[in-house]
Amino acid sequence: MEKRAVTMDKLVALCKARGIIFPGSEIYGGMGNTWDYGPVGVEIKNNLKRAWWKRFVQESDNSYGVDAAILMNSRVWDASGHTTSFSDPKMDCKECKSRHRADTLIEGHSKGKVNPDTMTNEEMEAYIEEHKVACPICGKHNWTNIRTFNLMFETSRGVTDESQNKIYLRPETAQGEFVNFLNVQRTTRAKVPFGIAQIGKAFRNEITPGNFIFRTIEFEQMEHQWFCKQGTDEEFYKEFKEKAWQFLLDLGFKKEHLRFKDHDKLAHYAKEACDIQYDFPMGWSELNGIHNRTDYDLSRHQEFSGKTLTYIDPMNGERYIPYVIEYSIGADRLMLATLSEAYDEETLEGGDVRNVLRFHPAIAAYKAAVLPLQKNLSEKAKEVLQKLKKRFPVIYDEAGSIGKRYRRQDEIGTPFCLTIDFDTLEDGTVTLRDRDSMEQIRLTPEEAIKFIEEKIAF
Ligand code: ATP
């Protein structure tokens, strides 16, 4: 079996040391399950979002983007079912007072062999009792019954906190696409089938076992809703499974680290649903979901808003409420998967070990680093830097030995290092070092720009 170098502890340490991700509110002792992206991390995450948008909006024949408000009319969440049924089954340990999800306890205890998704609360309680499932914190078995808490964060609008002023931080971005279905269709004159995509923040008051950015209370989703006619939905569902899979392969994920997992228990609105799981450092877990949501969403919004949301086919005048194929992936979860996939440790001749993030050059924060061999070459190096900066993000580093500087760039995944040496003063060429092979070639800055631009295309 393949032995991977990555562990969650190593990733967390690297991310902190190299300005990728810091613990949230750290100087105040942190705040559970919140994380802040640093100067390198924000670039990587933006590149992932850009790659996704390019693939699913820009390159799509009939998909359009929106950026809807996070705070929506509360009736939206009544229509979507979130106010009544968006909850996790939670249990408290009476000994150490820690709170856990019953389904996660069962998954952990059975090492993934028992699927709690198909169980009722009573069945989960019975399983936990029968198998004397222990608290992962204190090791004792002394549980409360299951209670369900709504996962939506509430806040209130205006200066009073009367219940009619209650609003929610959106727990998913999808509803912003559904409520704008007719706005987008009319303004773009799109014909069904067409898609609406959105990237934005979502919030869930979840209990999480602390797997870094895998599950956080505030996160970003990249969601694409494909509106199609009933009867064509099954074909499009298959198509989006393939597209979602291909996107990951193109980012550089190995097939053997990915797998499809059909849902055993379907959500109330779904006709078919599956996840793509990734082999994360803590084990196989959901990376993204693909759902055939039928006409549930638009029908519910039609019912709750009183506004007609039917589509009229311009060819034959037929009126219908489209079905929706949803493809949804967390940007932060994709970030964690990307970092896990890219992380490598390579033993060099002489026994030194270098850490390197081998991700697609399109995802790297900086496409190149400009490194003067010695400080007295910095003037020439800055000339080269200025040329490159106009084309793509570049970083400059003149501190420390050249070997150390290469290591620092390897650790943040910079695909190319350009070294300025005394030959540069003579013939104008620079050395371009490849992150993965460490091979070096000599090029003029103009040739280097062309070379790098070809490599960073996604
Ligand atoms: P899970 O089973 O992991 O709770 P879910 O099935 O509730 O996820 P969806 O509601 O389908 O997830 O959300 C779509 C995607 O959003 C997920 O595949 C995941 O990538 C991301 N996501 C969901 N919840 C979180 C979270 N708390 N933190 C980070 N990303 C999340």
CSV table of C-alpha atoms and ligand atoms in Angstrom, one decimal:
chain,number,residue,atom,x,y,z
A,1,MET,CA,0.0,0.0,0.0
A,2,GLU,CA,1.1,3.5,-0.8
A,3,LYS,CA,2.7,5.3,2.2
A,4,ARG,CA,1.9,9.0,2.2
A,5,ALA,CA,4.0,11.5,4.1
A,6,VAL,CA,1.1,13.7,5.0
A,7,THR,CA,-0.5,13.8,8.4
A,8,MET,CA,-2.9,16.4,9.8
A,9,ASP,CA,-0.4,17.6,12.4
A,10,LYS,CA,2.3,18.2,9.7
A,11,LEU,CA,-0.1,20.1,7.5
A,12,VAL,CA,-1.4,22.3,10.4
A,13,ALA,CA,2.2,23.1,11.4
A,14,LEU,CA,3.3,23.9,7.8
A,15,CYS,CA,0.3,26.1,7.2
A,16,LYS,CA,1.0,28.1,10.3
A,17,ALA,CA,4.7,28.4,9.7
A,18,ARG,CA,4.4,29.5,6.0
A,19,GLY,CA,1.5,31.9,6.2
A,20,ILE,CA,-1.1,29.6,4.7
A,21,ILE,CA,-3.6,29.2,7.5
A,22,PHE,CA,-3.6,30.5,11.1
A,23,PRO,CA,-5.9,29.6,14.0
A,24,GLY,CA,-8.8,32.1,14.2
A,25,SER,CA,-8.5,34.9,16.8
A,26,GLU,CA,-5.2,33.3,18.0
A,27,ILE,CA,-4.0,36.1,20.3
A,28,TYR,CA,-7.2,35.6,22.3
A,29,GLY,CA,-6.6,31.9,22.7
A,30,GLY,CA,-8.4,31.1,19.5
A,31,MET,CA,-12.0,30.3,18.8
A,32,GLY,CA,-12.9,26.7,18.1
A,33,ASN,CA,-13.2,25.7,14.5
A,34,THR,CA,-12.4,29.1,13.0
A,35,TRP,CA,-9.3,29.6,10.8
A,36,ASP,CA,-7.8,32.6,9.1
A,37,TYR,CA,-6.1,32.4,5.7
A,38,GLY,CA,-2.7,34.1,5.6
A,39,PRO,CA,-0.9,35.8,2.7
A,40,VAL,CA,-0.1,32.5,0.9
A,41,GLY,CA,-3.3,30.7,1.8
A,42,VAL,CA,-5.6,33.4,0.5
A,43,GLU,CA,-3.9,33.2,-2.9
A,44,ILE,CA,-4.2,29.4,-3.0
A,45,LYS,CA,-7.8,29.5,-2.1
A,46,ASN,CA,-8.6,32.3,-4.6
A,47,ASN,CA,-6.8,30.2,-7.3
A,48,LEU,CA,-9.0,27.2,-6.4
A,49,LYS,CA,-12.1,29.3,-6.6
A,50,ARG,CA,-11.0,30.8,-9.9
A,51,ALA,CA,-10.2,27.4,-11.4
A,52,TRP,CA,-13.7,26.2,-10.4
A,53,TRP,CA,-15.4,29.3,-11.7
A,54,LYS,CA,-13.5,29.0,-15.0
A,55,ARG,CA,-14.5,25.4,-15.4
A,56,PHE,CA,-18.2,25.6,-14.4
A,57,VAL,CA,-19.2,29.1,-15.5
A,58,GLN,CA,-16.7,30.5,-18.0
A,59,GLU,CA,-16.2,27.3,-20.0
A,60,SER,CA,-19.8,26.1,-19.6
A,61,ASP,CA,-22.1,26.8,-22.6
A,62,ASN,CA,-25.0,27.9,-20.5
A,63,SER,CA,-24.1,28.7,-16.9
A,64,TYR,CA,-24.3,32.1,-15.2
A,65,GLY,CA,-22.9,33.4,-11.9
A,66,VAL,CA,-24.6,35.2,-9.1
A,67,ASP,CA,-23.5,36.6,-5.8
A,68,ALA,CA,-26.6,36.6,-3.6
A,69,ALA,CA,-26.9,38.1,-0.1
A,70,ILE,CA,-25.9,36.0,2.9
A,71,LEU,CA,-28.9,37.3,4.9
A,72,MET,CA,-32.1,36.3,3.2
A,73,ASN,CA,-35.8,36.7,4.0
A,74,SER,CA,-36.6,34.1,6.8
A,75,ARG,CA,-39.4,32.6,4.7
A,76,VAL,CA,-36.6,31.3,2.4
A,77,TRP,CA,-35.6,28.9,5.1
A,78,ASP,CA,-39.1,27.9,5.9
A,79,ALA,CA,-39.6,27.0,2.2
A,80,SER,CA,-36.3,25.1,2.0
A,81,GLY,CA,-37.1,23.1,5.2
A,82,HIS,CA,-34.1,24.4,7.1
A,83,THR,CA,-36.1,26.0,10.0
A,84,THR,CA,-37.7,22.6,10.7
A,85,SER,CA,-35.3,19.9,9.8
A,86,PHE,CA,-31.7,21.2,9.6
A,87,SER,CA,-30.3,19.6,12.7
A,88,ASP,CA,-27.7,17.1,14.0
A,89,PRO,CA,-28.4,14.4,16.6
A,90,LYS,CA,-26.4,15.5,19.6
A,91,MET,CA,-25.5,13.8,22.8
A,92,ASP,CA,-23.8,15.1,25.9
A,93,CYS,CA,-21.3,13.1,28.0
A,94,LYS,CA,-22.6,13.4,31.5
A,95,GLU,CA,-19.1,12.9,32.9
A,96,CYS,CA,-17.0,15.5,31.1
A,97,LYS,CA,-19.9,17.6,29.7
A,98,SER,CA,-18.5,17.4,26.1
A,99,ARG,CA,-21.0,17.4,23.2
A,100,HIS,CA,-20.9,14.9,20.3
A,101,ARG,CA,-22.8,13.9,17.2
A,102,ALA,CA,-24.4,10.5,17.8
A,103,ASP,CA,-23.8,9.5,14.1
A,104,THR,CA,-20.1,10.4,14.3
A,105,LEU,CA,-19.8,8.4,17.5
A,106,ILE,CA,-21.2,5.3,15.8
A,107,GLU,CA,-19.1,5.8,12.7
A,108,GLY,CA,-16.0,6.1,14.8
A,109,HIS,CA,-16.8,3.1,17.0
A,110,SER,CA,-17.6,0.8,14.0
A,111,LYS,CA,-14.7,2.2,12.1
A,112,GLY,CA,-17.0,3.2,9.3
A,113,LYS,CA,-18.7,-0.3,9.0
A,114,VAL,CA,-22.0,0.9,10.4
A,115,ASN,CA,-23.8,3.6,8.5
A,116,PRO,CA,-25.8,5.8,10.9
A,117,ASP,CA,-27.5,7.7,8.1
A,118,THR,CA,-30.1,5.0,7.8
A,119,MET,CA,-30.8,4.9,11.6
A,120,THR,CA,-33.5,6.7,13.6
A,121,ASN,CA,-32.5,8.5,16.8
A,122,GLU,CA,-33.9,5.6,18.8
A,123,GLU,CA,-31.8,3.1,16.8
A,124,MET,CA,-28.7,5.2,17.3
A,125,GLU,CA,-29.3,5.4,21.1
A,126,ALA,CA,-29.8,1.7,21.2
A,127,TYR,CA,-26.5,1.0,19.3
A,128,ILE,CA,-24.5,3.4,21.5
A,129,GLU,CA,-26.0,1.6,24.6
A,130,GLU,CA,-25.5,-1.9,23.3
A,131,HIS,CA,-21.9,-1.4,22.3
A,132,LYS,CA,-21.1,0.8,25.3
A,133,VAL,CA,-19.7,3.4,22.9
A,134,ALA,CA,-17.3,5.5,25.0
A,135,CYS,CA,-16.8,9.3,25.0
A,136,PRO,CA,-13.8,10.1,22.8
A,137,ILE,CA,-12.7,12.8,25.3
A,138,CYS,CA,-12.9,11.1,28.7
A,139,GLY,CA,-13.4,7.4,27.8
A,140,LYS,CA,-16.5,7.0,30.0
A,141,HIS,CA,-19.9,5.7,28.8
A,142,ASN,CA,-22.6,7.9,30.4
A,143,TRP,CA,-24.7,9.7,27.8
A,144,THR,CA,-27.8,11.9,27.7
A,145,ASN,CA,-30.5,11.0,25.2
A,146,ILE,CA,-30.2,12.4,21.7
A,147,ARG,CA,-31.3,16.0,21.3
A,148,THR,CA,-31.6,17.8,18.0
A,149,PHE,CA,-30.4,21.4,17.6
A,150,ASN,CA,-30.9,23.5,14.6
A,151,LEU,CA,-27.6,24.2,12.9
A,152,MET,CA,-28.5,27.7,11.6
A,153,PHE,CA,-26.9,30.7,13.3
A,154,GLU,CA,-29.7,33.1,14.3
A,155,THR,CA,-29.4,36.9,14.6
A,156,SER,CA,-32.0,39.6,14.6
A,157,ARG,CA,-32.7,42.5,12.4
A,158,GLY,CA,-33.2,46.0,13.7
A,159,VAL,CA,-32.9,47.1,17.3
A,160,THR,CA,-35.3,44.7,19.0
A,161,ASP,CA,-34.9,41.0,19.3
A,162,GLU,CA,-38.6,40.2,18.8
A,163,SER,CA,-39.2,36.9,17.1
A,164,GLN,CA,-40.5,38.5,13.9
A,165,ASN,CA,-37.1,40.1,13.5
A,166,LYS,CA,-35.3,36.8,13.6
A,167,ILE,CA,-33.0,36.2,10.6
A,168,TYR,CA,-30.4,33.5,9.8
A,169,LEU,CA,-26.9,33.4,8.5
A,170,ARG,CA,-27.3,31.2,5.4
A,171,PRO,CA,-26.3,27.6,6.0
A,172,GLU,CA,-25.8,27.0,2.3
A,173,THR,CA,-25.5,29.2,-0.8
A,174,ALA,CA,-28.0,27.2,-2.9
A,175,GLN,CA,-31.1,29.1,-2.0
A,176,GLY,CA,-29.6,32.3,-3.4
A,177,GLU,CA,-29.5,30.6,-6.8
A,178,PHE,CA,-33.1,29.2,-6.5
A,179,VAL,CA,-34.7,32.5,-5.5
A,180,ASN,CA,-33.0,34.2,-8.5
A,181,PHE,CA,-34.0,31.5,-11.0
A,182,LEU,CA,-36.4,33.7,-13.0
A,183,ASN,CA,-34.2,36.9,-12.6
A,184,VAL,CA,-31.3,35.1,-14.2
A,185,GLN,CA,-33.4,33.3,-16.8
A,186,ARG,CA,-35.1,36.5,-18.0
A,187,THR,CA,-32.0,38.7,-18.0
A,188,THR,CA,-29.8,36.2,-19.8
A,189,ARG,CA,-32.7,34.8,-22.0
A,190,ALA,CA,-31.3,31.4,-21.1
A,191,LYS,CA,-33.2,28.4,-22.3
A,192,VAL,CA,-33.5,25.3,-20.1
A,193,PRO,CA,-31.2,23.5,-19.5
A,194,PHE,CA,-29.0,26.1,-18.0
A,195,GLY,CA,-27.0,26.6,-14.8
A,196,ILE,CA,-26.6,29.2,-12.0
A,197,ALA,CA,-23.4,29.1,-10.0
A,198,GLN,CA,-22.3,30.9,-6.8
A,199,ILE,CA,-19.3,31.0,-4.5
A,200,GLY,CA,-19.9,32.4,-1.1
A,201,LYS,CA,-19.8,32.0,2.7
A,202,ALA,CA,-22.1,29.7,4.6
A,203,PHE,CA,-22.4,29.1,8.3
A,204,ARG,CA,-23.4,26.1,10.4
A,205,ASN,CA,-23.3,25.8,14.1
A,206,GLU,CA,-21.8,22.3,13.9
A,207,ILE,CA,-19.9,20.3,16.5
A,208,THR,CA,-16.7,19.3,14.9
A,209,PRO,CA,-14.1,16.8,15.9
A,210,GLY,CA,-11.4,19.4,15.0
A,211,ASN,CA,-10.0,18.1,11.7
A,212,PHE,CA,-8.5,21.5,10.8
A,213,ILE,CA,-10.5,23.2,8.0
A,214,PHE,CA,-12.4,20.1,7.1
A,215,ARG,CA,-15.5,21.1,9.0
A,216,THR,CA,-15.8,24.6,10.3
A,217,ILE,CA,-18.6,26.8,11.5
A,218,GLU,CA,-18.0,29.4,8.7
A,219,PHE,CA,-16.9,28.2,5.3
A,220,GLU,CA,-17.2,28.9,1.6
A,221,GLN,CA,-19.2,26.8,-0.8
A,222,MET,CA,-19.0,26.6,-4.6
A,223,GLU,CA,-22.4,25.5,-5.8
A,224,HIS,CA,-23.7,25.0,-9.3
A,225,GLN,CA,-27.4,24.4,-9.9
A,226,TRP,CA,-28.4,22.9,-13.3
A,227,PHE,CA,-32.0,23.5,-14.2
A,228,CYS,CA,-33.3,20.9,-16.6
A,229,LYS,CA,-36.5,19.3,-17.8
A,230,GLN,CA,-37.9,16.3,-15.9
A,231,GLY,CA,-36.9,13.2,-18.0
A,232,THR,CA,-33.4,14.6,-18.8
A,233,ASP,CA,-32.4,14.8,-15.1
A,234,GLU,CA,-30.9,11.4,-14.8
A,235,GLU,CA,-28.6,12.0,-17.8
A,236,PHE,CA,-27.5,15.3,-16.4
A,237,TYR,CA,-26.9,13.8,-13.0
A,238,LYS,CA,-24.5,11.4,-14.6
A,239,GLU,CA,-22.9,14.2,-16.5
A,240,PHE,CA,-22.2,16.3,-13.4
A,241,LYS,CA,-20.8,13.3,-11.6
A,242,GLU,CA,-18.3,13.0,-14.4
A,243,LYS,CA,-17.6,16.7,-14.6
A,244,ALA,CA,-17.0,16.9,-10.8
A,245,TRP,CA,-14.6,14.0,-11.0
A,246,GLN,CA,-12.7,15.3,-14.0
A,247,PHE,CA,-12.2,18.7,-12.3
A,248,LEU,CA,-10.4,17.0,-9.5
A,249,LEU,CA,-8.3,14.9,-11.8
A,250,ASP,CA,-7.3,18.0,-13.7
A,251,LEU,CA,-6.3,19.7,-10.5
A,252,GLY,CA,-3.8,16.8,-10.0
A,253,PHE,CA,-5.7,14.5,-7.7
A,254,LYS,CA,-4.8,10.8,-8.0
A,255,LYS,CA,-7.7,8.5,-9.0
A,256,GLU,CA,-6.8,6.1,-6.1
A,257,HIS,CA,-7.4,8.9,-3.6
A,258,LEU,CA,-11.0,9.6,-4.8
A,259,ARG,CA,-14.1,7.5,-4.8
A,260,PHE,CA,-17.9,7.9,-5.4
A,261,LYS,CA,-20.2,7.1,-2.5
A,262,ASP,CA,-23.9,6.9,-3.1
A,263,HIS,CA,-26.1,8.1,-0.3
A,264,ASP,CA,-27.9,5.3,1.4
A,265,LYS,CA,-30.5,7.6,2.9
A,266,LEU,CA,-31.7,10.3,0.6
A,267,ALA,CA,-32.6,13.8,1.8
A,268,HIS,CA,-36.4,14.5,1.6
A,269,TYR,CA,-35.9,16.5,-1.6
A,270,ALA,CA,-33.5,14.2,-3.4
A,271,LYS,CA,-34.1,11.5,-6.1
A,272,GLU,CA,-30.4,10.5,-6.4
A,273,ALA,CA,-27.4,11.7,-4.5
A,274,CYS,CA,-23.8,10.8,-4.1
A,275,ASP,CA,-20.6,12.3,-2.7
A,276,ILE,CA,-17.1,12.2,-4.1
A,277,GLN,CA,-14.9,11.2,-1.1
A,278,TYR,CA,-11.3,12.0,-0.7
A,279,ASP,CA,-8.7,10.0,1.3
A,280,PHE,CA,-8.0,12.8,3.8
A,281,PRO,CA,-5.3,12.4,6.4
A,282,MET,CA,-8.0,11.4,8.9
A,283,GLY,CA,-9.6,8.9,6.5
A,284,TRP,CA,-12.1,8.8,3.6
A,285,SER,CA,-14.6,11.7,3.9
A,286,GLU,CA,-16.9,13.8,1.7
A,287,LEU,CA,-15.3,16.3,-0.5
A,288,ASN,CA,-18.3,17.3,-2.6
A,289,GLY,CA,-21.9,16.3,-3.2
A,290,ILE,CA,-24.0,15.8,-6.4
A,291,HIS,CA,-27.8,15.7,-5.9
A,292,ASN,CA,-30.8,15.3,-8.1
A,293,ARG,CA,-33.1,17.7,-6.2
A,294,THR,CA,-36.1,17.2,-8.5
A,295,ASP,CA,-38.4,20.2,-8.7
A,296,TYR,CA,-38.6,20.4,-4.9
A,297,ASP,CA,-36.8,23.7,-4.5
A,298,LEU,CA,-38.6,25.8,-7.1
A,299,SER,CA,-42.0,24.2,-6.2
A,300,ARG,CA,-41.5,25.1,-2.5
A,301,HIS,CA,-40.4,28.7,-3.3
A,302,GLN,CA,-43.4,29.0,-5.6
A,303,GLU,CA,-45.7,27.8,-2.8
A,304,PHE,CA,-44.1,29.9,0.0
A,305,SER,CA,-43.6,33.1,-2.0
A,306,GLY,CA,-46.8,33.0,-4.0
A,307,LYS,CA,-44.8,33.9,-7.2
A,308,THR,CA,-45.0,31.7,-10.2
A,309,LEU,CA,-41.7,30.0,-10.9
A,310,THR,CA,-42.6,28.0,-14.0
A,311,TYR,CA,-40.5,28.1,-17.1
A,312,ILE,CA,-42.2,28.6,-20.4
A,313,ASP,CA,-40.5,26.8,-23.3
A,314,PRO,CA,-40.2,29.3,-26.1
A,315,MET,CA,-40.4,26.6,-28.8
A,316,ASN,CA,-43.7,25.1,-27.9
A,317,GLY,CA,-45.1,27.2,-25.0
A,318,GLU,CA,-45.0,24.3,-22.6
A,319,ARG,CA,-44.9,25.4,-18.9
A,320,TYR,CA,-43.1,23.4,-16.2
A,321,ILE,CA,-41.0,23.7,-13.1
A,322,PRO,CA,-37.5,22.5,-13.9
A,323,TYR,CA,-35.6,19.8,-12.1
A,324,VAL,CA,-32.3,20.7,-10.5
A,325,ILE,CA,-29.0,18.9,-10.5
A,326,GLU,CA,-26.9,20.3,-7.7
A,327,TYR,CA,-23.1,20.1,-7.6
A,328,SER,CA,-21.7,21.5,-4.4
A,329,ILE,CA,-18.1,21.6,-3.1
A,330,GLY,CA,-16.6,23.4,-0.1
A,331,ALA,CA,-13.8,25.7,-1.1
A,332,ASP,CA,-12.1,25.2,2.3
A,333,ARG,CA,-12.5,21.4,2.1
A,334,LEU,CA,-11.1,21.5,-1.4
A,335,MET,CA,-8.2,23.5,0.0
A,336,LEU,CA,-7.6,20.8,2.6
A,337,ALA,CA,-7.8,18.1,0.0
A,338,THR,CA,-5.4,20.0,-2.3
A,339,LEU,CA,-2.9,20.6,0.4
A,340,SER,CA,-3.1,16.9,1.5
A,341,GLU,CA,-2.7,15.7,-2.0
A,342,ALA,CA,0.2,18.0,-2.7
A,343,TYR,CA,2.2,17.5,0.5
A,344,ASP,CA,5.4,15.5,0.0
A,345,GLU,CA,8.7,14.9,1.8
A,346,GLU,CA,11.6,14.0,-0.4
A,347,THR,CA,14.9,12.7,0.9
A,348,LEU,CA,17.7,14.3,-1.0
A,349,GLU,CA,21.2,13.1,-1.8
A,350,GLY,CA,23.1,13.6,1.5
A,351,GLY,CA,20.1,12.7,3.6
A,352,ASP,CA,18.4,16.1,3.9
A,353,VAL,CA,14.6,16.0,3.6
A,354,ARG,CA,12.7,18.7,1.8
A,355,ASN,CA,9.0,19.4,2.2
A,356,VAL,CA,7.3,20.3,-1.0
A,357,LEU,CA,3.7,21.1,-2.0
A,358,ARG,CA,3.5,19.7,-5.5
A,359,PHE,CA,0.2,21.2,-6.6
A,360,HIS,CA,-0.8,22.3,-10.1
A,361,PRO,CA,1.1,25.6,-11.0
A,362,ALA,CA,-2.3,27.2,-11.5
A,363,ILE,CA,-3.0,26.8,-7.8
A,364,ALA,CA,0.3,28.0,-6.4
A,365,ALA,CA,0.2,31.3,-4.6
A,366,TYR,CA,3.2,32.6,-6.5
A,367,LYS,CA,4.1,31.3,-9.9
A,368,ALA,CA,7.7,32.2,-9.6
A,369,ALA,CA,10.3,33.4,-7.0
A,370,VAL,CA,13.0,35.8,-8.1
A,371,LEU,CA,16.2,35.1,-6.1
A,372,PRO,CA,19.4,37.1,-6.5
A,373,LEU,CA,22.3,34.8,-5.8
A,374,GLN,CA,24.0,37.5,-3.8
A,375,LYS,CA,22.7,40.8,-2.4
A,376,ASN,CA,24.8,42.9,-4.9
A,377,LEU,CA,22.7,41.4,-7.7
A,378,SER,CA,19.5,42.7,-6.2
A,379,GLU,CA,19.2,45.6,-8.7
A,380,LYS,CA,19.3,43.3,-11.7
A,381,ALA,CA,16.9,40.9,-9.9
A,382,LYS,CA,14.4,43.7,-9.3
A,383,GLU,CA,14.4,44.5,-12.9
A,384,VAL,CA,13.5,40.9,-13.7
A,385,LEU,CA,10.9,41.0,-10.9
A,386,GLN,CA,9.2,44.0,-12.4
A,387,LYS,CA,8.8,42.3,-15.8
A,388,LEU,CA,7.3,39.2,-14.3
A,389,LYS,CA,5.0,41.0,-11.9
A,390,LYS,CA,3.0,42.4,-14.7
A,391,ARG,CA,2.1,38.9,-15.9
A,392,PHE,CA,1.5,36.8,-12.8
A,393,PRO,CA,2.1,36.8,-9.0
A,394,VAL,CA,5.8,36.6,-8.1
A,395,ILE,CA,7.7,36.7,-4.8
A,396,TYR,CA,11.1,38.1,-4.2
A,397,ASP,CA,13.5,36.8,-1.6
A,398,GLU,CA,17.2,37.7,-1.0
A,399,ALA,CA,17.5,36.5,2.6
A,400,GLY,CA,19.7,33.5,3.5
A,401,SER,CA,21.5,30.9,1.4
A,402,ILE,CA,20.1,30.0,-2.0
A,403,GLY,CA,19.5,26.4,-0.7
A,404,LYS,CA,17.3,27.7,2.2
A,405,ARG,CA,15.5,30.0,-0.2
A,406,TYR,CA,14.7,27.1,-2.5
A,407,ARG,CA,13.3,25.1,0.5
A,408,ARG,CA,11.1,28.0,1.5
A,409,GLN,CA,9.6,28.2,-2.0
A,410,ASP,CA,9.2,24.4,-2.1
A,411,GLU,CA,7.2,24.5,1.1
A,412,ILE,CA,4.6,26.9,-0.3
A,413,GLY,CA,4.6,25.1,-3.7
A,414,THR,CA,6.1,27.9,-5.8
A,415,PRO,CA,6.6,26.0,-9.1
A,416,PHE,CA,9.6,27.9,-10.5
A,417,CYS,CA,12.5,29.8,-9.0
A,418,LEU,CA,14.5,32.2,-11.1
A,419,THR,CA,18.0,32.8,-9.9
A,420,ILE,CA,19.9,35.9,-11.0
A,421,ASP,CA,23.7,35.4,-11.0
A,422,PHE,CA,26.8,37.0,-12.5
A,423,ASP,CA,26.1,35.5,-15.9
A,424,THR,CA,22.8,37.4,-15.9
A,425,LEU,CA,24.8,40.6,-16.0
A,426,GLU,CA,26.8,39.3,-18.9
A,427,ASP,CA,24.2,37.7,-21.2
A,428,GLY,CA,20.9,38.6,-19.5
A,429,THR,CA,19.8,35.0,-18.9
A,430,VAL,CA,18.5,33.6,-15.6
A,431,THR,CA,18.4,30.1,-14.1
A,432,LEU,CA,14.9,28.6,-13.9
A,433,ARG,CA,14.6,25.8,-11.4
A,434,ASP,CA,11.7,23.4,-11.4
A,435,ARG,CA,10.0,22.7,-8.0
A,436,ASP,CA,9.3,19.0,-8.6
A,437,SER,CA,12.4,17.8,-10.5
A,438,MET,CA,14.8,20.5,-9.2
A,439,GLU,CA,16.2,20.6,-12.7
A,440,GLN,CA,17.6,23.9,-13.9
A,441,ILE,CA,17.7,25.5,-17.4
A,442,ARG,CA,18.9,28.9,-18.6
A,443,LEU,CA,16.5,31.3,-20.2
A,444,THR,CA,16.0,35.0,-20.9
A,445,PRO,CA,13.3,36.6,-18.7
A,446,GLU,CA,11.1,36.8,-21.8
A,447,GLU,CA,11.5,33.1,-22.5
A,448,ALA,CA,10.9,32.4,-18.8
A,449,ILE,CA,7.6,34.3,-18.9
A,450,LYS,CA,6.4,32.4,-21.9
A,451,PHE,CA,7.5,29.1,-20.3
A,452,ILE,CA,5.7,29.8,-17.0
A,453,GLU,CA,2.6,31.1,-18.7
A,454,GLU,CA,2.2,27.8,-20.5
A,455,LYS,CA,2.6,25.8,-17.3
A,456,ILE,CA,0.2,27.8,-15.2
A,457,ALA,CA,-2.8,27.5,-17.7
A,458,PHE,CA,-5.6,25.5,-16.2
B,1,ATP,P1,-21.3,16.7,5.8
B,1,ATP,O1,-22.0,15.4,5.6
B,1,ATP,O2,-19.8,16.7,5.7
B,1,ATP,O3,-21.9,17.5,6.9
B,1,ATP,P2,-23.2,17.8,4.0
B,1,ATP,O4,-23.6,16.6,3.2
B,1,ATP,O5,-24.0,18.4,5.0
B,1,ATP,O6,-21.7,17.6,4.5
B,1,ATP,P3,-23.7,19.7,1.9
B,1,ATP,O7,-24.7,20.4,2.7
B,1,ATP,O8,-24.0,18.8,0.8
B,1,ATP,O9,-22.7,18.9,2.9
B,1,ATP,O10,-22.6,20.8,1.5
B,1,ATP,C1,-21.9,20.7,0.3
B,1,ATP,C2,-20.4,20.8,0.5
B,1,ATP,O11,-20.1,21.9,1.4
B,1,ATP,C3,-19.8,19.6,1.2
B,1,ATP,O12,-19.5,18.6,0.3
B,1,ATP,C4,-18.5,20.2,1.8
B,1,ATP,O13,-17.5,20.2,0.8
B,1,ATP,C5,-18.9,21.6,2.2
B,1,ATP,N1,-19.2,21.7,3.6
B,1,ATP,C6,-20.4,21.4,4.2
B,1,ATP,N2,-20.4,21.6,5.5
B,1,ATP,C7,-19.1,22.1,5.7
B,1,ATP,C8,-18.5,22.6,6.9
B,1,ATP,N3,-19.1,22.7,8.1
B,1,ATP,N4,-17.2,23.1,6.8
B,1,ATP,C9,-16.6,23.1,5.6
B,1,ATP,N5,-17.1,22.7,4.5
B,1,ATP,C10,-18.4,22.2,4.5
